[in-house]
mmCIF file of C-alpha atoms in Angstrom:
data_model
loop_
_atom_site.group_PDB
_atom_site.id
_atom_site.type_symbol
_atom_site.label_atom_id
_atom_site.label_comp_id
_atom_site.label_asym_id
_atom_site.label_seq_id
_atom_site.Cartn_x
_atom_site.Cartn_y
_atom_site.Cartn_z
ATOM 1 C CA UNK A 1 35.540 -9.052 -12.355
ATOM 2 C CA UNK A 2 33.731 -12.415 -13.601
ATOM 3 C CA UNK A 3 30.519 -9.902 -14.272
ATOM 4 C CA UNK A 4 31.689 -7.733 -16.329
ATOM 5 C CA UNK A 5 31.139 -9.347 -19.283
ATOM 6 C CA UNK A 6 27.603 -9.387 -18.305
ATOM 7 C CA UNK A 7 27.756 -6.687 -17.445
ATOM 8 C CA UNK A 8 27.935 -5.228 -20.588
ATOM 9 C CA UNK A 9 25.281 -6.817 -22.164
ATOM 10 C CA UNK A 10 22.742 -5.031 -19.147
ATOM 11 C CA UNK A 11 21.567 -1.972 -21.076
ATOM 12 C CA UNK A 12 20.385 -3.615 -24.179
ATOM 13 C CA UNK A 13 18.420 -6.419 -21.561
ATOM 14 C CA UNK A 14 16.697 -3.179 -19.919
ATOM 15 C CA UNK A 15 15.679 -1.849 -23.441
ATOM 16 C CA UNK A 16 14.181 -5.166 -24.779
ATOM 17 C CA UNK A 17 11.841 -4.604 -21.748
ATOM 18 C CA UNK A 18 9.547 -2.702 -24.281
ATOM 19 C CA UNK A 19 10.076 -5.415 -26.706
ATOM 20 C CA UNK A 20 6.713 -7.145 -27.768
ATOM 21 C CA UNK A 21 7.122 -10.597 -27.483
ATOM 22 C CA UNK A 22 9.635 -10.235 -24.758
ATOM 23 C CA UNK A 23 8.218 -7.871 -21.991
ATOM 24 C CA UNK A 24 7.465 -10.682 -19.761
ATOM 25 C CA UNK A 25 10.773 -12.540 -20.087
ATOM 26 C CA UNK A 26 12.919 -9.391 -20.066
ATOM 27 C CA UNK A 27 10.776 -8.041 -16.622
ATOM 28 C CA UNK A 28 10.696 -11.437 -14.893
ATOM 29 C CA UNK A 29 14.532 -11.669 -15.056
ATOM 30 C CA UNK A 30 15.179 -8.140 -13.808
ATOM 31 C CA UNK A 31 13.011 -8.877 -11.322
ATOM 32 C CA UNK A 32 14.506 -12.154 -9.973
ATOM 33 C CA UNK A 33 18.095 -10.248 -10.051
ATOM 34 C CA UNK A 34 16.875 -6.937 -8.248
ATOM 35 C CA UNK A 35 15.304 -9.188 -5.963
ATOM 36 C CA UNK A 36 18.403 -11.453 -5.302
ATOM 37 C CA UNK A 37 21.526 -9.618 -5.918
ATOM 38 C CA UNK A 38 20.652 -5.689 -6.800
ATOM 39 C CA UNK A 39 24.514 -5.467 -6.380
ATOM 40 C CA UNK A 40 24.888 -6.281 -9.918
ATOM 41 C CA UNK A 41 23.616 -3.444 -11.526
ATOM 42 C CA UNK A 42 25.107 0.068 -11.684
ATOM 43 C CA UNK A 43 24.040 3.735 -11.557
ATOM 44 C CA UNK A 44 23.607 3.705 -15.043
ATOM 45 C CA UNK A 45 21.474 0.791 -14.993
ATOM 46 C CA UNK A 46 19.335 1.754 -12.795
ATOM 47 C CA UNK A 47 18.707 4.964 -14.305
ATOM 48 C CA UNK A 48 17.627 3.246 -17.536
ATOM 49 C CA UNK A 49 15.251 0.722 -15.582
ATOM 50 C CA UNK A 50 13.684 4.252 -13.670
ATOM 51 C CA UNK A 51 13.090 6.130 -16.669
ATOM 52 C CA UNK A 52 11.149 2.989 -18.385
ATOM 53 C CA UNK A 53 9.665 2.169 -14.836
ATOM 54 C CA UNK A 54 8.237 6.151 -14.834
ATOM 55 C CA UNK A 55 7.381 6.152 -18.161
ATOM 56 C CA UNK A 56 4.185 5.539 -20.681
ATOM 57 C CA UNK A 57 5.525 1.680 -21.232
ATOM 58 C CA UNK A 58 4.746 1.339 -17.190
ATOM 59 C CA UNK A 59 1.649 3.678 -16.952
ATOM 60 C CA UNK A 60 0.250 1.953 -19.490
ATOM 61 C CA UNK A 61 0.818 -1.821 -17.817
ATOM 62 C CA UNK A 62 -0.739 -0.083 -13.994
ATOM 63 C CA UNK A 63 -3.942 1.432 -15.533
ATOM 64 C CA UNK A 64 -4.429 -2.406 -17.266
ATOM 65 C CA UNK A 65 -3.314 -4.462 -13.186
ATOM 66 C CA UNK A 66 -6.065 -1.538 -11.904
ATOM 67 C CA UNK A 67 -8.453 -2.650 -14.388
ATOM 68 C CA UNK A 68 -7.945 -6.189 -13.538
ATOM 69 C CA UNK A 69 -6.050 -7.112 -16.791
ATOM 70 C CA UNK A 70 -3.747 -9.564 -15.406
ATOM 71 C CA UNK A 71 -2.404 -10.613 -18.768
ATOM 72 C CA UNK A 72 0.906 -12.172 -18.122
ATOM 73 C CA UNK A 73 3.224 -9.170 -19.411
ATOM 74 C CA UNK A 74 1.231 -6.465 -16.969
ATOM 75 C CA UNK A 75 1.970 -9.254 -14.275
ATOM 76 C CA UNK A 76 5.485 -9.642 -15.390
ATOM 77 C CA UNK A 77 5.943 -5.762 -15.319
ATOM 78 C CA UNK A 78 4.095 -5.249 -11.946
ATOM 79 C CA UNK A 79 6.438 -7.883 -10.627
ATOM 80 C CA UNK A 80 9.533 -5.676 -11.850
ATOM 81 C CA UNK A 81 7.881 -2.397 -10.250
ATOM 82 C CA UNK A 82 7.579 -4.189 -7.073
ATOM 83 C CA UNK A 83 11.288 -5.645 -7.132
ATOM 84 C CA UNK A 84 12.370 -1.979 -7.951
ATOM 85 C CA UNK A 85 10.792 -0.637 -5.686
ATOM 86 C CA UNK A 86 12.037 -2.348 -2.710
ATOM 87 C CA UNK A 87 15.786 -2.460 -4.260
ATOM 88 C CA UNK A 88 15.611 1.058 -4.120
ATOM 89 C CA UNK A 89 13.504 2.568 -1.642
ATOM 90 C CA UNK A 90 15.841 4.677 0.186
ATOM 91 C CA UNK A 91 16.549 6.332 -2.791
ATOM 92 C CA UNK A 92 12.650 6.892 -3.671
ATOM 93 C CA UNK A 93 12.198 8.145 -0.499
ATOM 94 C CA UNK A 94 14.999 10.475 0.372
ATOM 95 C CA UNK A 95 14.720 11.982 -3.556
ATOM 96 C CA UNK A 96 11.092 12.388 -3.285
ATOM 97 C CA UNK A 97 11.147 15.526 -4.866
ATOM 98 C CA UNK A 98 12.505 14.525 -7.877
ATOM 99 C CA UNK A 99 10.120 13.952 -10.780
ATOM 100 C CA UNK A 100 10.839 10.169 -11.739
ATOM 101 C CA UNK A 101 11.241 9.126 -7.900
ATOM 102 C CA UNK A 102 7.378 10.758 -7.510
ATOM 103 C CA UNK A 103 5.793 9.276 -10.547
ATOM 104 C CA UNK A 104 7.225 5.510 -9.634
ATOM 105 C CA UNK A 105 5.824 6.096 -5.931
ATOM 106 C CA UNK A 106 2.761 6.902 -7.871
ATOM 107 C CA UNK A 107 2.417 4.038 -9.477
ATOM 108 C CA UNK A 108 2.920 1.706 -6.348
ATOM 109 C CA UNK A 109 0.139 3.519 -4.979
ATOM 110 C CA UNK A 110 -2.094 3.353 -8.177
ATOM 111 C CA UNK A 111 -1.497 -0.691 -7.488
ATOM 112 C CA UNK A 112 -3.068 -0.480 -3.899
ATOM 113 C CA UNK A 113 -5.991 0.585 -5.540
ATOM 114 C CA UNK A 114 -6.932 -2.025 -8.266
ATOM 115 C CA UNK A 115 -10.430 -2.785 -9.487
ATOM 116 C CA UNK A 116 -12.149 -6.412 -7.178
ATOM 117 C CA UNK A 117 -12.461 -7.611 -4.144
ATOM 118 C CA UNK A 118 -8.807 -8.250 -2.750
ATOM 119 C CA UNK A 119 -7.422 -12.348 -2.807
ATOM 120 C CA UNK A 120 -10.880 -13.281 -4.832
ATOM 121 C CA UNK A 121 -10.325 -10.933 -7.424
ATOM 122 C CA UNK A 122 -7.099 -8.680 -6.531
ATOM 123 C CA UNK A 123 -4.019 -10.417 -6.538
ATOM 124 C CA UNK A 124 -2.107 -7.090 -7.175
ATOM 125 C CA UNK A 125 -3.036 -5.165 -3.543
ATOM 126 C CA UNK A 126 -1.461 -7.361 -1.518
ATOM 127 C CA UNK A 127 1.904 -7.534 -2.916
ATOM 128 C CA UNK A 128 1.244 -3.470 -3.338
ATOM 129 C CA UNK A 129 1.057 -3.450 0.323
ATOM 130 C CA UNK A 130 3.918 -5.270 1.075
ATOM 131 C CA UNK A 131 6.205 -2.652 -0.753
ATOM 132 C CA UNK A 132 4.284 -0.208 1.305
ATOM 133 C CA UNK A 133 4.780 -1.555 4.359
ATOM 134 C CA UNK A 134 8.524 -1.954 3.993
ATOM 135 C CA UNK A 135 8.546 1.578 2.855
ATOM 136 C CA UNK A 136 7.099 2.484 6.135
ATOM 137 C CA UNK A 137 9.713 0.735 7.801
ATOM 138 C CA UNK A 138 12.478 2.484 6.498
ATOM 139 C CA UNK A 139 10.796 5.939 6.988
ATOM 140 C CA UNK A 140 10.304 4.668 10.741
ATOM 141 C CA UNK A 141 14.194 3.739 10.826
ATOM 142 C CA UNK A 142 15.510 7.241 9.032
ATOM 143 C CA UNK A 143 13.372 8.465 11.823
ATOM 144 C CA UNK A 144 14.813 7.445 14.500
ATOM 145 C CA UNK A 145 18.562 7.439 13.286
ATOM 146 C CA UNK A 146 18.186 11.227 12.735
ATOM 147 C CA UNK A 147 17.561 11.997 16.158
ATOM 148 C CA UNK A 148 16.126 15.732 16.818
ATOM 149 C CA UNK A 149 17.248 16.982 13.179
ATOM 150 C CA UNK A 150 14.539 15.364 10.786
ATOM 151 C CA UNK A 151 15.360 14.858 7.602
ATOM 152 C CA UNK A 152 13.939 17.145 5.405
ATOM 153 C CA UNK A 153 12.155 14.729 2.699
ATOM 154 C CA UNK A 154 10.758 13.271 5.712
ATOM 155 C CA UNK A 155 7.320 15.353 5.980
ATOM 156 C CA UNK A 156 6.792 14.511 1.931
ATOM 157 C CA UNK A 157 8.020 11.226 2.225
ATOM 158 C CA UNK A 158 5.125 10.361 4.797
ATOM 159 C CA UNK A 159 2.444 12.061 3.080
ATOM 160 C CA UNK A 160 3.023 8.353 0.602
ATOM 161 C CA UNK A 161 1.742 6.737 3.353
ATOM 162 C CA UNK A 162 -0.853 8.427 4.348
ATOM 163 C CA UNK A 163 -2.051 7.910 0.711
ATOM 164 C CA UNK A 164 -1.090 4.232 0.980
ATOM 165 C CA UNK A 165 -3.184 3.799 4.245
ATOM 166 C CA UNK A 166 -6.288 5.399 2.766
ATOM 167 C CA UNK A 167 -5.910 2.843 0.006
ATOM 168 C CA UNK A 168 -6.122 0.064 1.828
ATOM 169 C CA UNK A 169 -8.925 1.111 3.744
ATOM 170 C CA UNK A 170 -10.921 0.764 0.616
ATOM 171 C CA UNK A 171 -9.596 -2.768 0.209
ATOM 172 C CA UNK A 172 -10.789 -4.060 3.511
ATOM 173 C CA UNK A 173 -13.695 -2.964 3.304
ATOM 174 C CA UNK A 174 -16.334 -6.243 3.630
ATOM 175 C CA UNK A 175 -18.286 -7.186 0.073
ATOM 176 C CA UNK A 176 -22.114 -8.066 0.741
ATOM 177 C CA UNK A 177 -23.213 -11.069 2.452
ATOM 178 C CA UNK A 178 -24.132 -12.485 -0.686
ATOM 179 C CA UNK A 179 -20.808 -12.189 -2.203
ATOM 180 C CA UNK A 180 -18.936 -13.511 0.948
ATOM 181 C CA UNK A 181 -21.211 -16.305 0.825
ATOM 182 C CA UNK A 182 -19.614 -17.884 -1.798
ATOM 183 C CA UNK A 183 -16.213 -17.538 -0.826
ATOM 184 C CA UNK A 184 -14.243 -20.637 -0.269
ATOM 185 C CA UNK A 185 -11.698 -20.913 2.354
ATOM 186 C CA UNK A 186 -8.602 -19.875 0.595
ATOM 187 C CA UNK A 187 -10.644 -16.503 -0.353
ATOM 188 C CA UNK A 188 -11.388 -16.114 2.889
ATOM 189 C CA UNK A 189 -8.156 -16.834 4.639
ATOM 190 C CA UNK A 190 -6.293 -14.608 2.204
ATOM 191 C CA UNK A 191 -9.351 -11.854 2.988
ATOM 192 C CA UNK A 192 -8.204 -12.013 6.724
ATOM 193 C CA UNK A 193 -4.229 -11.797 6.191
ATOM 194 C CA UNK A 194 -5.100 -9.196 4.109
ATOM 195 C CA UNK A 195 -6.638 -7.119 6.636
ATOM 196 C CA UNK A 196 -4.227 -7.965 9.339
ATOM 197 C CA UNK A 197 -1.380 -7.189 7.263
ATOM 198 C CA UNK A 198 -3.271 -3.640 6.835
ATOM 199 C CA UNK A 199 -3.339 -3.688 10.905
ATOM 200 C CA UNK A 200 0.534 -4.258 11.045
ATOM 201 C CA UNK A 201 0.784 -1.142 8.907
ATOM 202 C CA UNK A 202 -1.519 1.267 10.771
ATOM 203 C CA UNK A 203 0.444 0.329 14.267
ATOM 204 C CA UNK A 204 3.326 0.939 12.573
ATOM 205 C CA UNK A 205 2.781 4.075 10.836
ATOM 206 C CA UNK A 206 1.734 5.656 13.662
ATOM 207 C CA UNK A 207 5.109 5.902 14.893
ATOM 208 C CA UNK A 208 5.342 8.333 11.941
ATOM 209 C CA UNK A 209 1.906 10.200 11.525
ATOM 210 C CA UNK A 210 0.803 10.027 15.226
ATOM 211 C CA UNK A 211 -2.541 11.469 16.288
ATOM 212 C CA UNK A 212 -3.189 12.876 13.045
ATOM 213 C CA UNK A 213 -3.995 9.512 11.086
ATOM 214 C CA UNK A 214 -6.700 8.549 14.632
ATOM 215 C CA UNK A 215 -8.583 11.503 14.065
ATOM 216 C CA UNK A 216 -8.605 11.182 10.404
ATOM 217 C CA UNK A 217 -9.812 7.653 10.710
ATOM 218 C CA UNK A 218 -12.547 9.259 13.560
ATOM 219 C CA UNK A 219 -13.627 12.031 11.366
ATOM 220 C CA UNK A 220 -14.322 9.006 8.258
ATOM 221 C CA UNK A 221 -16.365 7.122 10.883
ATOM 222 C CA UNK A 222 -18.379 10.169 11.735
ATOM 223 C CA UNK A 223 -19.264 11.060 8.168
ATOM 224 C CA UNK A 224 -20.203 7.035 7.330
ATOM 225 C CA UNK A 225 -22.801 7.353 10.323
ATOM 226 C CA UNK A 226 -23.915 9.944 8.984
ATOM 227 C CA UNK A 227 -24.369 8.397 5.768
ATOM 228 C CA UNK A 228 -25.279 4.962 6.770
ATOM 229 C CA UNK A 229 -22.425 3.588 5.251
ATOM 230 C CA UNK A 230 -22.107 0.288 6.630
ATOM 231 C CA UNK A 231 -19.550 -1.099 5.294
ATOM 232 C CA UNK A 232 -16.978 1.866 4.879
ATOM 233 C CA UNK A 233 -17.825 2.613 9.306
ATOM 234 C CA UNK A 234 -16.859 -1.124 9.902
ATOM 235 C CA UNK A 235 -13.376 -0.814 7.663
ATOM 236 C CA UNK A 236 -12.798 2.801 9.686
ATOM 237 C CA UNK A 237 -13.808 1.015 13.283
ATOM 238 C CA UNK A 238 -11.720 -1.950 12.402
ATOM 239 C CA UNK A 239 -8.195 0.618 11.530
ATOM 240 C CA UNK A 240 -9.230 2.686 15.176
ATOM 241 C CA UNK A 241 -9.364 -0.807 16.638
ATOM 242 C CA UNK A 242 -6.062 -1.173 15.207
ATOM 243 C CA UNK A 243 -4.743 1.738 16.452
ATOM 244 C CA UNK A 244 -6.255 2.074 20.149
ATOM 245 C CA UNK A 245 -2.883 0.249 22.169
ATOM 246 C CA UNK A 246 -0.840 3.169 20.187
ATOM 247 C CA UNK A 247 -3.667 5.883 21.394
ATOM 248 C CA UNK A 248 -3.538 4.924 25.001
ATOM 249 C CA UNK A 249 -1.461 7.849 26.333
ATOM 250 C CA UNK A 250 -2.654 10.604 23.923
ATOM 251 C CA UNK A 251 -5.282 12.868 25.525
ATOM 252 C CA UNK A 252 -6.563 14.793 22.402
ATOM 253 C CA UNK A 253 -7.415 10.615 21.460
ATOM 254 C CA UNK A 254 -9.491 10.462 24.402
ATOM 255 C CA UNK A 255 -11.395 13.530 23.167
ATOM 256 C CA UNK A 256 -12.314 12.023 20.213
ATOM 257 C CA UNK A 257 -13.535 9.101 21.636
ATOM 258 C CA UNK A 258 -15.924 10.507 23.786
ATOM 259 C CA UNK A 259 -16.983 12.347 20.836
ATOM 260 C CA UNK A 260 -17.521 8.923 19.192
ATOM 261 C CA UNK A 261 -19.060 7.305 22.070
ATOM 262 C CA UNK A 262 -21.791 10.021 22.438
ATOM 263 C CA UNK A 263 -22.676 9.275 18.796
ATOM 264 C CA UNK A 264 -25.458 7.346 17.761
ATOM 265 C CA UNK A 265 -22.753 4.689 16.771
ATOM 266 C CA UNK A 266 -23.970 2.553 19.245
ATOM 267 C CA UNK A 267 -27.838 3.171 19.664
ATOM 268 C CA UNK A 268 -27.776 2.549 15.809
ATOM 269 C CA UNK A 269 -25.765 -0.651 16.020
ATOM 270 C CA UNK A 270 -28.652 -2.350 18.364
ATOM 271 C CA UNK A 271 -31.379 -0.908 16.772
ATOM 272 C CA UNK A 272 -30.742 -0.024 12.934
ATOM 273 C CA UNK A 273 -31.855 -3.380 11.349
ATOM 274 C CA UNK A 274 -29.731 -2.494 7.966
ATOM 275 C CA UNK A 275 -26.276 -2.988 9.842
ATOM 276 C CA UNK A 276 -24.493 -6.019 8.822
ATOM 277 C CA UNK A 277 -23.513 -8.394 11.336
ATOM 278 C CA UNK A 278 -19.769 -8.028 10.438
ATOM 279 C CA UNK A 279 -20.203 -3.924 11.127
ATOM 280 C CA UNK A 280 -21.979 -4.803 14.830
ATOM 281 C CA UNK A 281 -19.045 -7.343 15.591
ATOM 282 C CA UNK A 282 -16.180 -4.651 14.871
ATOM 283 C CA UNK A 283 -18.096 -1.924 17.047
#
């Protein structure tokens, strides 16, 4: 009863979100109160927070965090996306075929794919991921509550992942010696959590996708031997590393392997002298 009064005042604090000179005010406190107590909102708030959170006003502050504008009101307003998103991802997920539900989803995803080098550059990715990852985990719970009857948003809700995991494979992939070589240790601790927070999410979204993501992953490293692609084979051998304890029963897996072992992967990892160290280790 004591919140009503604030209550009240909620919709016109959601509208002075677009506010110049009080976006990053307005989206920092919206944040800290979906993060702590989402309670206090209502239906009708957080309609008005989706339809500004789906909107132009949003689009506009994800294409600037892509392009590595980190000006404090695109942080501010990434922050909010990120707090919304978690507050309400059963909702984006079981209502994935509604319109504003797909085009916020969309945006978390355009935020696992920001301009940089993740930690040294990137700060957004890795808080990107961690909405992702918690997503996952309530996909992987729906899944199992439902039994034998699977929810029908499930198949479109995992496709999001998918899409999430072929994002970060682009952010793990290792920058040139050159540029690694002048990382200091905070760059290159964050580097590593990075990548084994990207681990944590392959082992668990297997649980959802199954053989489908292995061979997907196989049929990337195929086409980067082909292509001499150093760097991309190492981030693909690195998410099959991740995956091989969940592969270990799955005979159509062991197919694939064979197929990968009787590649030139590793005749051209002792003998190609253009392979980076880092791509020899993770083979």
């Amino acid at each position: 009863m004591a919140l009503e009064p604030l209550r009240t005042l909620t919709p016109q604090v959601v509208q002075a979100l677009t506010f110049d000179g009080m976006i990053e005010f307005t989206a920092e406190c919206l944040a800290d109160i979906l993060s702590t107590f989402p309670a206090y909102f209502t239906d009708g708030d957080f309609a008005s927070l989706a339809a500004i959170l789906s909107g132009p006003f949003t689009h506009e502050r994800v294409a600037a965090l892509k392009a590595l504008d980190l000006e404090p009101d695109n942080m501010a307003v990434g922050r909010l996306l990120f707090a919304y998103g978690d507050a309400t991802v059963q909702d984006l997920a079981k209502n994935i075929g509604d319109s504003t539900s797909k085009q916020i989803l969309q945006f978390l995803l355009n935020l696992m794919r920001c301009g940089g080098v993740v930690v040294a550059e990137d700060e957004i990715s890795p808080q990107a991921l961690e909405f992702w990852m918690t997503y996952t985990e309530f996909l992987i719970d729906s899944l199992f509550e439902a039994g034998e009857e699977k929810p029908p948003w499930m198949d479109p809700a995992r496709q999001y992942v998918v899409s999430a995991l072929e994002a970060a494979w682009s952010k793990i992939r290792m920058p040139p010696h050159e540029v690694t070589a002048a990382w200091d240790s905070e760059i290159r601790v964050g580097f590593k959590a990075f990548r084994a927070d990207v681990e944590d999410l392959l082992q668990s979204s297997y649980t959802l996708l199954g053989i489908e993501i292995f061979q997907q992953f196989a049929n990337s490293a195929f086409e980067s031997l082909k292509n001499r692609a150093w760097a991309e084979l190492e981030a693909t051998l690195f998410c099959l590393n991740a995956l091989s304890d969940s592969i270990a029963d799955e005979e159509s897996a062991d197919e694939v392997l064979v197929t990968l072992f009787g590649s030139s992967l590793f005749t051209d990892m002792t003998s190609a002298t253009t392979v980076p160290p880092k791509t020899r280790q993770t083979a």
